């Protein structure tokens, strides 16, 4: 899941409009090694290995879709959350 939203960027604007707070992208990695008892995020423990190629393909398709809905916006921050995004291989992060 990708959520696109304006995110405040301290001390700078992102374009001609000084009130523009910037543009951030949140990439949700829903997988964990264990489900923490306090966590109510959309996250899942997998017994089988995660098909990271399939995840990347789906994520890139959604990024393309969302980019078409937000033309001209410049991304200033990308946040990875979840789940446990540190479980991703570095190559997966790079491809996203």
Tab-separated table of C-alpha atoms in Angstrom:
chain	number	residue	atom	x	y	z
A	1	UNK	CA	0.000	0.000	0.000
A	2	UNK	CA	1.208	3.469	-0.802
A	3	UNK	CA	-0.157	6.568	0.819
A	4	UNK	CA	0.693	9.901	-0.742
A	5	UNK	CA	0.306	13.010	1.358
A	6	UNK	CA	1.758	16.406	1.923
A	7	UNK	CA	4.403	16.316	4.623
A	8	UNK	CA	5.809	19.348	6.392
A	9	UNK	CA	9.413	20.027	5.514
A	10	UNK	CA	10.913	22.359	8.084
A	11	UNK	CA	12.234	25.621	6.755
A	12	UNK	CA	11.641	25.179	3.049
A	13	UNK	CA	8.930	25.120	0.467
A	14	UNK	CA	8.910	22.824	-2.521
A	15	UNK	CA	7.917	25.047	-5.375
A	16	UNK	CA	6.555	28.378	-6.455
A	17	UNK	CA	3.981	28.299	-3.666
A	18	UNK	CA	5.747	28.956	-0.336
A	19	UNK	CA	2.795	27.412	1.511
A	20	UNK	CA	3.442	24.039	-0.190
A	21	UNK	CA	4.692	21.818	2.659
A	22	UNK	CA	6.305	19.196	0.420
A	23	UNK	CA	5.265	15.774	-0.789
A	24	UNK	CA	6.000	12.454	0.894
A	25	UNK	CA	5.375	8.829	0.000
A	26	UNK	CA	4.748	6.063	2.529
A	27	UNK	CA	5.558	2.503	1.419
A	28	UNK	CA	3.959	-0.160	3.612
A	29	UNK	CA	5.820	-3.443	4.107
A	30	UNK	CA	3.250	-5.645	5.877
A	31	UNK	CA	5.533	-8.519	6.926
A	32	UNK	CA	7.038	-9.316	10.337
A	33	UNK	CA	8.983	-12.105	12.006
A	34	UNK	CA	6.504	-11.978	14.907
A	35	UNK	CA	3.347	-9.996	15.600
A	36	UNK	CA	3.918	-7.607	18.492
A	37	UNK	CA	1.054	-7.724	21.014
A	38	UNK	CA	0.582	-3.925	20.946
A	39	UNK	CA	0.611	-3.581	17.148
A	40	UNK	CA	-2.639	-2.961	15.293
A	41	UNK	CA	-1.025	-2.142	11.946
A	42	UNK	CA	-1.743	-4.224	8.863
A	43	UNK	CA	1.105	-6.675	9.373
A	44	UNK	CA	1.455	-10.417	8.982
A	45	UNK	CA	3.818	-13.179	10.054
A	46	UNK	CA	4.808	-15.394	7.142
A	47	UNK	CA	5.917	-19.005	7.504
A	48	UNK	CA	6.971	-19.114	3.846
A	49	UNK	CA	9.593	-16.808	2.336
A	50	UNK	CA	8.284	-13.493	1.056
A	51	UNK	CA	8.145	-13.217	-2.727
A	52	UNK	CA	9.946	-9.880	-2.877
A	53	UNK	CA	9.939	-9.823	-6.696
A	54	UNK	CA	6.147	-10.045	-6.689
A	55	UNK	CA	5.935	-7.396	-3.950
A	56	UNK	CA	8.178	-5.036	-5.957
A	57	UNK	CA	6.142	-5.556	-9.137
A	58	UNK	CA	2.907	-4.722	-7.304
A	59	UNK	CA	4.471	-1.743	-5.535
A	60	UNK	CA	5.915	-0.314	-8.749
A	61	UNK	CA	2.523	-0.685	-10.458
A	62	UNK	CA	0.882	1.234	-7.620
A	63	UNK	CA	3.595	3.914	-7.697
A	64	UNK	CA	2.953	4.384	-11.423
A	65	UNK	CA	-0.797	4.631	-10.782
A	66	UNK	CA	-0.376	7.152	-7.942
A	67	UNK	CA	2.136	9.225	-9.921
A	68	UNK	CA	-0.460	9.659	-12.673
A	69	UNK	CA	-2.895	10.976	-10.045
A	70	UNK	CA	-0.387	13.533	-8.702
A	71	UNK	CA	1.237	15.066	-11.802
A	72	UNK	CA	3.966	17.619	-11.251
A	73	UNK	CA	4.524	16.776	-7.586
A	74	UNK	CA	8.126	16.283	-6.516
A	75	UNK	CA	8.702	13.670	-3.827
A	76	UNK	CA	10.858	15.025	-0.999
A	77	UNK	CA	10.619	12.110	1.438
A	78	UNK	CA	9.979	8.390	1.231
A	79	UNK	CA	9.003	6.538	4.394
A	80	UNK	CA	9.117	2.750	4.726
A	81	UNK	CA	6.965	1.302	7.487
A	82	UNK	CA	4.945	-1.703	8.360
A	83	UNK	CA	5.475	-4.445	9.507
A	84	UNK	CA	9.216	-4.689	9.719
A	85	UNK	CA	10.654	-2.995	6.626
A	86	UNK	CA	14.198	-3.848	7.704
A	87	UNK	CA	13.364	-7.423	6.613
A	88	UNK	CA	13.518	-6.242	2.980
A	89	UNK	CA	16.661	-7.044	1.070
A	90	UNK	CA	18.576	-3.871	0.125
A	91	UNK	CA	17.956	-4.730	-3.541
A	92	UNK	CA	14.201	-4.653	-2.879
A	93	UNK	CA	14.402	-1.159	-1.406
A	94	UNK	CA	16.520	-0.031	-4.350
A	95	UNK	CA	14.046	-1.406	-6.905
A	96	UNK	CA	11.127	0.326	-5.204
